[in-house]
Each structure stands twice: as structure tokens, then as C-alpha cells.
Amino acid sequence: MTEALKLPISFENGFWPTTALVGNSRIPNSVRDGRNVWFLGAGLMKSAKGVALSGGQPTDARMYLVGSQIGSLATGSVVPYKNGSFWFIGSGSVFVGGFNVGTASSLLTYNTTTNPANARPAGLNQPGAPAVEQGTMGINSGSYAVVITRVNSVTGAESNGSLPSAPIVVTNKKIKVLFGGLDGGQDRWGIYFTFKGRATTGPFFFLKEITDASIPGDRRFEFEFYDSQLTSTQPPTDYNPPPQGDFVCTLGAHMIIIGSFPGNGANAGVSPSIANKPEAYPSLSTTFLNPYESVVGFTARPTDGQMMVWTKNSLQALVLTGASSFPILPRAVWPTTGIQSPHGACFADSILYGYSGKAGPVRLGGEEPDTSFAQPVYEFIRQENWDPATVVVGYDRERDAVIYMGNGVSGAWALPFMRSVNDGRNWSTPIQLPGTPQSCLTVEGQLKITIGGNLYNWEGGNGHDWYLTPAWQDAPEPSDRKTFRGFRASCNTASAALTLDLLLDFNETPVAGCTQTTSGSGNRQIAWKLTNKVCRQYTVKASATGADHQLYDIQTNIWYEPGLTDK
């Protein structure tokens, strides 16, 4: 007995190009092919807007959030610090908020303004031992020696103490100290004297700072003091200038140089500054990544007292210990799984998502990397042959989606993983990009992407040609013949024409005479397209041009006689 069935085609399981054609392993209510389409939950499909140019702000291949502004440079990193200063390591011109603030190198550099002429190398070198002479009449009598330090009043930096001066014996005299030239951003000098009679044994205690501008033209400055005026502070002995490195970041009160002290083919050193002293680096506080490799990239903002860094073959955490001797310690998270791209990972809330070699999309789901969530799209990525060293991963907070971006066989695409849809199992279709992505950043909830040196806003465009092809349908019985009698759709579209094409029996060519094209706007139900086609499998492809088209479902009308086969 023939039954007339109305069977819907919906999209609840999102983009699943690897779904089986038929059988129990086929993913129902999924889309096996499509482009420029979001799946937003509850079966709602919406055509994507794509990217739009963000404006005239210069950007480069590496991009970071510097306070509330965008910072970029060719390689390396840039971070904000106190008093509106910017600190950077790497290469290329450094831009913050559209301003060029300097040129990066392997030496840590800072700028407290947006004028590149004011960029200064961080750290102050130890001054040489000062010469001393008897001065004019004064209050000092006995033997003395002096140690001096360099001071930067803008950043608060101080150098290690100089070697002690030669002892000098005076009677009712001032002590005259000869000063050398300035270093880096120095503008002051720290003065440390011995008590009377301790010139050969020390120790040295802080007397005061003087400005370099107060020193006469002959570079000699006179001091007089009582022992009681000396404080208990002694000159620094471990305020070394920062080592060269590949990246700079901050964790807690520490500035950290990543990629310091190269050796054995890798730049694996991690060198923290003294707390609240970004230009002072104790020689014994450097630790090394284990596994011992050069860092490729890092999460630019710390989470729970640690910073995630990655090498080509490992994921490691830099942990804030609170100890003064080793304030930062590396810990292997994935000792054998790495991330090959500088912008190949990001946090979505508290979960790290990345892209790793042949494994493709991965996330931090315990001791081992979790790849199970990427099962629907793994084969698509493999066929596209994305280069792991250039994949960019970002977070679209508005849609709670992790965006995997790469350039492959068929072009540059963004592939969204929908974290909040269908219990975190859904993907949307690839969304078109205008070129190879270089970096990305989420600023106040807006994902921004660098492509070809230009800055783009994610989902700020006017849309592209889009289409979706649902999985093959064969209900109610796969092996039985059916008569396909018609189809229609429920939608909310703009004025652009929406086209529905009937496909039968694994043939991707639309059936002649079985196309429905409609235009209009607003919520509506498209009229039935009547057909009379015998088949076993069927589906209806939808396509249009532009953004914000919504397709809720497709209804089909099937005449079915149980047990009817070719035999």
C-alpha cells in the first residue's frame, strides 16, 4: 500500500563532510558539503558575512593585545607595562594602536611614548669603577670608598653596582667623584659610600641619587655626609641587563624573555626579571624548556598563574612559582605534541585550542591532546592540505566559535568549531577568506584577522555566494524505491534569489526541471515544487548570494510502497 510521507531535511548536526552516504554510520540531519554557512543551533542555518577591512591601522605578521590596543610586528612580541610603556623583542617595525613605536631586535626595547625616536634598549650596564679626589672643605674625615650605579627614573631601572673606587683619605673635606657617560635610558646616578674607616673592606650603603644634569661639565661632583645619613640599602649585584631572546611576555610581576641563551641548536631559555623590575635579570634565575626546543608561539595572556608556550613538538606551561630564586618554571603539558604556527593556538575561555601537524585541530582536554571533536572535518582539512606552520586559530566570542584558518588546495578558508551548539559537536561550513591569514586577535569580543598586512573584522562583510548540500536521505527504507513528489523550504532571506535543486541517487548534478528559485524578504515558506521522480536516495541543495540568509528546514513529499525494489 502506497504511503504519502512528508519528511523534513534539517541541519542540526552541522557540517559533516565525512558522513557515510548510506547506512547506520551516516550522520543524520547533517550537511555533507557547503560553503559560507553558519549552523547556530536548533537547526538554524545562516549565511556568513565574511570579513571586512577594519581600517587604516598598520598590522604585520604577529599581532598581540597591548592593553586595549592592537600591537603588531614581523616576528617576536610586544607587551604593555606600567605608565603606558611598550616593551618588545623580535624584528620589524612595531605598531601599537596605529603608531610606530620603534624597531624590534633580539634586544628587549621599550618606549614610554608613541614616538619611535624615544625607543630605548632595556637594561643598564654596570658602570666602571669611579675615580675619586679630595674636594673642597667639608665634614668628612677618614678613609672612604664609593660605588655608583646607573638609574633610569622613568622606568625605575638600576644597574649593578660598579667596582669600588680606590680608597681615599680626607680631613675635613668633601669627596669628589668623577662620572663617565650615560647608558641607554639612564638619567640619574645612585651613590653608595662606606662608613668612615671602612674603605678597604666595605660594605657600601646608599647615600642618595643625583641627576646627571646636576653634574658640572668636568663630570666631577662633590659629596659630604655623616655615617648616620647612609641607609641600609646596598648596591645591586644581580641587576643584569636582559639577555637577547625571541619573545617577551609578562607573568605576575615579572617580565620574561623567552628564547634566551641559545645552545645545542635551540633557543630554549626562559629568563624572568626580578619582580617589578623589568630591566633586571638575575643570572641564576634562567631555566630551560624541557623538552629542549625553541618556542614557536605563546598565548599572549596568562591564565591561572601560567603562560602556555609551544614548540614544534611540545606544549609547555610557564608556571609562576612565587619563589625569588626561580620565579618561573617550565612544565611539559604535551611532551610529544607540538604546534607549528606562531598563531596556531588560542584560549576560548579556559580551554586551549590549537592545530598540530598531521593531527589537525587539537584541544587541551587532560594529559593527552584531544582530537575527537575534529572528527567531522578532519578529512576536509587533509584534502585541503593545510600547512601546519601557517594555520591561524582564533576565537569568535559572539558565536562562541573557535575559528581554524588555513590556505589549501581550494583557497583560503576559515572553519568554525561551534563550542555551544549540539553539546560542542558541531562545525559550520568553511567561510571564504580573501587571502592567507597571518595572525588574529580578539579585541573586545571582535575577532580581527591580519591578511596580507591588512586588518580585517571577522563577520563584518556583505557575504559571498553560499550553498549547502545536506546528507543523502533514504527514509523510510534505504533499499526501497520511492517516488519523490516535491519539496519546499522555510526561510528568512534577503532580496537575493534562493535556489533549491533536487539531487537523486548520489548524482551531484541537479535534476533537470526540478529547481525552485524564489526571491523576497522576511520569514516565509516557499511554495511546493512538484516533481515525479523515482529514486532510492535524495537530497535538496540550497544556494544564494549574500549575508544573513536563514534556512530553517526543507520539507519533502515522498510516495513510498514498502518492499518496492527493482526486482
Tab-separated table of N, CA and C in Angstrom, residues 245-314:
chain	number	residue	atom	x	y	z
A	245	GLY	N	66.699	37.520	23.144
A	245	GLY	CA	65.689	36.473	23.078
A	245	GLY	C	64.829	36.581	21.842
A	246	ASP	N	63.808	35.714	21.798
A	246	ASP	CA	62.897	35.658	20.655
A	246	ASP	C	61.549	36.309	20.945
A	247	PHE	N	61.096	36.264	22.219
A	247	PHE	CA	59.799	36.806	22.611
A	247	PHE	C	59.935	37.471	23.973
A	248	VAL	N	58.986	38.358	24.277
A	248	VAL	CA	58.859	38.902	25.620
A	248	VAL	C	57.402	38.764	26.036
A	249	CYS	N	57.194	38.441	27.310
A	249	CYS	CA	55.838	38.382	27.844
A	249	CYS	C	55.896	38.775	29.312
A	250	THR	N	54.749	38.945	29.941
A	250	THR	CA	54.696	39.229	31.365
A	250	THR	C	53.883	38.142	32.051
A	251	LEU	N	54.294	37.805	33.270
A	251	LEU	CA	53.578	36.830	34.087
A	251	LEU	C	53.727	37.266	35.537
A	252	GLY	N	52.613	37.581	36.178
A	252	GLY	CA	52.701	38.159	37.504
A	252	GLY	C	53.422	39.497	37.438
A	253	ALA	N	54.388	39.698	38.328
A	253	ALA	CA	55.154	40.951	38.356
A	253	ALA	C	56.448	40.852	37.560
A	254	HIS	N	56.584	39.809	36.750
A	254	HIS	CA	57.846	39.537	36.052
A	254	HIS	C	57.722	39.790	34.558
A	255	MET	N	58.712	40.460	33.995
A	255	MET	CA	58.926	40.481	32.558
A	255	MET	C	59.742	39.237	32.230
A	256	ILE	N	59.405	38.538	31.141
A	256	ILE	CA	60.066	37.271	30.826
A	256	ILE	C	60.594	37.309	29.399
A	257	ILE	N	61.869	36.985	29.245
A	257	ILE	CA	62.475	36.811	27.925
A	257	ILE	C	62.406	35.324	27.584
A	258	ILE	N	61.734	35.005	26.482
A	258	ILE	CA	61.617	33.624	26.019
A	258	ILE	C	62.551	33.432	24.831
A	259	GLY	N	63.278	32.296	24.831
A	259	GLY	CA	64.228	32.039	23.754
A	259	GLY	C	65.589	32.624	24.018
A	260	SER	N	65.958	32.714	25.301
A	260	SER	CA	67.263	33.276	25.670
A	260	SER	C	68.329	32.187	25.691
A	261	PHE	N	69.572	32.610	25.730
A	261	PHE	CA	70.743	31.739	25.874
A	261	PHE	C	70.704	30.541	24.918
A	262	PRO	N	70.839	30.799	23.601
A	262	PRO	CA	70.796	29.709	22.631
A	262	PRO	C	71.953	28.742	22.804
A	263	GLY	N	71.676	27.505	22.460
A	263	GLY	CA	72.694	26.474	22.509
A	263	GLY	C	72.147	25.151	22.045
A	264	ASN	N	73.000	24.299	21.491
A	264	ASN	CA	72.599	22.975	21.017
A	264	ASN	C	71.446	23.057	20.013
A	265	GLY	N	71.491	24.079	19.167
A	265	GLY	CA	70.522	24.179	18.085
A	265	GLY	C	69.161	24.708	18.475
A	266	ALA	N	68.982	25.211	19.691
A	266	ALA	CA	67.672	25.705	20.120
A	266	ALA	C	67.828	26.927	21.009
A	267	ASN	N	66.814	27.796	20.992
A	267	ASN	CA	66.737	28.933	21.903
A	267	ASN	C	65.688	28.598	22.960
A	268	ALA	N	66.090	27.875	23.972
A	268	ALA	CA	65.142	27.281	24.915
A	268	ALA	C	65.140	27.943	26.278
A	269	GLY	N	65.901	29.036	26.449
A	269	GLY	CA	65.970	29.678	27.749
A	269	GLY	C	64.726	30.481	28.076
A	270	VAL	N	64.394	30.514	29.372
A	270	VAL	CA	63.290	31.321	29.895
A	270	VAL	C	63.867	32.165	31.022
A	271	SER	N	63.987	33.472	30.799
A	271	SER	CA	64.696	34.353	31.730
A	271	SER	C	63.736	35.382	32.319
A	272	PRO	N	63.350	35.231	33.593
A	272	PRO	CA	62.460	36.212	34.221
A	272	PRO	C	63.234	37.356	34.861
A	273	SER	N	62.606	38.505	34.883
A	273	SER	CA	63.180	39.632	35.593
A	273	SER	C	62.903	39.495	37.083
A	274	ILE	N	63.574	40.318	37.877
A	274	ILE	CA	63.191	40.475	39.273
A	274	ILE	C	61.796	41.085	39.306
A	275	ALA	N	60.987	40.704	40.270
A	275	ALA	CA	59.616	41.195	40.362
A	275	ALA	C	59.593	42.724	40.366
A	276	ASN	N	58.747	43.276	39.489
A	276	ASN	CA	58.544	44.721	39.368
A	276	ASN	C	59.779	45.477	38.878
A	277	LYS	N	60.760	44.754	38.359
A	277	LYS	CA	61.959	45.393	37.805
A	277	LYS	C	62.222	44.783	36.425
A	278	PRO	N	61.554	45.305	35.393
A	278	PRO	CA	61.597	44.668	34.076
A	278	PRO	C	62.933	44.756	33.364
A	279	GLU	N	63.908	45.476	33.946
A	279	GLU	CA	65.217	45.596	33.302
A	279	GLU	C	66.317	44.897	34.091
A	280	ALA	N	65.947	44.124	35.114
A	280	ALA	CA	66.942	43.459	35.972
A	280	ALA	C	66.734	41.953	35.922
A	281	TYR	N	67.760	41.214	35.477
A	281	TYR	CA	67.638	39.780	35.219
A	281	TYR	C	68.719	39.013	35.963
A	282	PRO	N	68.360	38.357	37.068
A	282	PRO	CA	69.352	37.585	37.823
A	282	PRO	C	69.944	36.472	36.968
A	283	SER	N	71.233	36.292	37.089
A	283	SER	CA	71.921	35.335	36.223
A	283	SER	C	71.524	33.899	36.508
A	284	LEU	N	71.084	33.595	37.711
A	284	LEU	CA	70.784	32.205	38.065
A	284	LEU	C	69.296	31.885	38.021
A	285	SER	N	68.456	32.820	37.559
A	285	SER	CA	67.012	32.552	37.517
A	285	SER	C	66.540	31.973	36.188
A	286	THR	N	67.428	31.922	35.199
A	286	THR	CA	67.040	31.358	33.903
A	286	THR	C	66.853	29.857	34.013
A	287	THR	N	65.739	29.371	33.447
A	287	THR	CA	65.506	27.939	33.318
A	287	THR	C	65.358	27.615	31.837
A	288	PHE	N	65.244	26.340	31.510
A	288	PHE	CA	65.186	25.925	30.111
A	288	PHE	C	64.014	24.984	29.895
A	289	LEU	N	63.392	25.147	28.727
A	289	LEU	CA	62.270	24.283	28.388
A	289	LEU	C	62.714	22.831	28.351
A	290	ASN	N	61.819	21.957	28.756
A	290	ASN	CA	62.075	20.521	28.719
A	290	ASN	C	60.775	19.835	28.303
A	291	PRO	N	60.740	19.322	27.057
A	291	PRO	CA	61.794	19.132	26.067
A	291	PRO	C	62.456	20.451	25.616
A	292	TYR	N	63.746	20.306	25.304
A	292	TYR	CA	64.611	21.437	24.994
A	292	TYR	C	64.438	21.814	23.528
A	293	GLU	N	63.612	22.846	23.265
A	293	GLU	CA	63.342	23.293	21.904
A	293	GLU	C	63.105	24.798	21.890
A	294	SER	N	63.194	25.366	20.704
A	294	SER	CA	62.866	26.781	20.532
A	294	SER	C	61.353	26.964	20.544
A	295	VAL	N	60.914	28.070	21.131
A	295	VAL	CA	59.493	28.387	21.178
A	295	VAL	C	59.038	28.917	19.819
A	296	VAL	N	57.863	28.457	19.388
A	296	VAL	CA	57.253	28.933	18.143
A	296	VAL	C	56.260	30.051	18.432
A	297	GLY	N	55.483	29.911	19.513
A	297	GLY	CA	54.486	30.914	19.857
A	297	GLY	C	54.036	30.736	21.288
A	298	PHE	N	53.165	31.620	21.739
A	298	PHE	CA	52.670	31.530	23.111
A	298	PHE	C	51.331	32.244	23.208
A	299	THR	N	50.554	31.889	24.224
A	299	THR	CA	49.305	32.601	24.478
A	299	THR	C	49.663	33.933	25.109
A	300	ALA	N	49.206	35.002	24.509
A	300	ALA	CA	49.701	36.326	24.884
A	300	ALA	C	49.201	36.788	26.241
A	301	ARG	N	48.227	36.105	26.817
A	301	ARG	CA	47.735	36.497	28.139
A	301	ARG	C	47.732	35.286	29.058
A	302	PRO	N	48.212	35.462	30.297
A	302	PRO	CA	48.308	34.333	31.213
A	302	PRO	C	46.954	33.882	31.724
A	303	THR	N	46.892	32.619	32.133
A	303	THR	CA	45.688	32.028	32.700
A	303	THR	C	46.070	31.234	33.935
A	304	ASP	N	45.460	31.555	35.069
A	304	ASP	CA	45.666	30.810	36.309
A	304	ASP	C	47.147	30.703	36.679
A	305	GLY	N	47.874	31.824	36.576
A	305	GLY	CA	49.255	31.828	37.010
A	305	GLY	C	50.203	31.079	36.113
A	306	GLN	N	49.810	30.848	34.862
A	306	GLN	CA	50.725	30.197	33.939
A	306	GLN	C	50.509	30.723	32.525
A	307	MET	N	51.543	30.582	31.723
A	307	MET	CA	51.534	31.017	30.332
A	307	MET	C	51.843	29.804	29.465
A	308	MET	N	50.988	29.535	28.490
A	308	MET	CA	51.220	28.412	27.592
A	308	MET	C	52.158	28.827	26.462
A	309	VAL	N	53.192	28.036	26.229
A	309	VAL	CA	54.101	28.238	25.105
A	309	VAL	C	54.173	26.934	24.329
A	310	TRP	N	54.457	27.059	23.040
A	310	TRP	CA	54.553	25.836	22.258
A	310	TRP	C	55.775	25.850	21.363
A	311	THR	N	56.299	24.638	21.176
A	311	THR	CA	57.378	24.391	20.239
A	311	THR	C	56.808	23.533	19.108
A	312	LYS	N	57.645	23.165	18.161
A	312	LYS	CA	57.148	22.338	17.067
A	312	LYS	C	56.717	20.953	17.538
A	313	ASN	N	57.247	20.530	18.693
A	313	ASN	CA	56.982	19.156	19.134
A	313	ASN	C	56.480	19.041	20.561
A	314	SER	N	56.108	20.158	21.189
A	314	SER	CA	55.618	20.082	22.566
A	314	SER	C	54.775	21.299	22.905
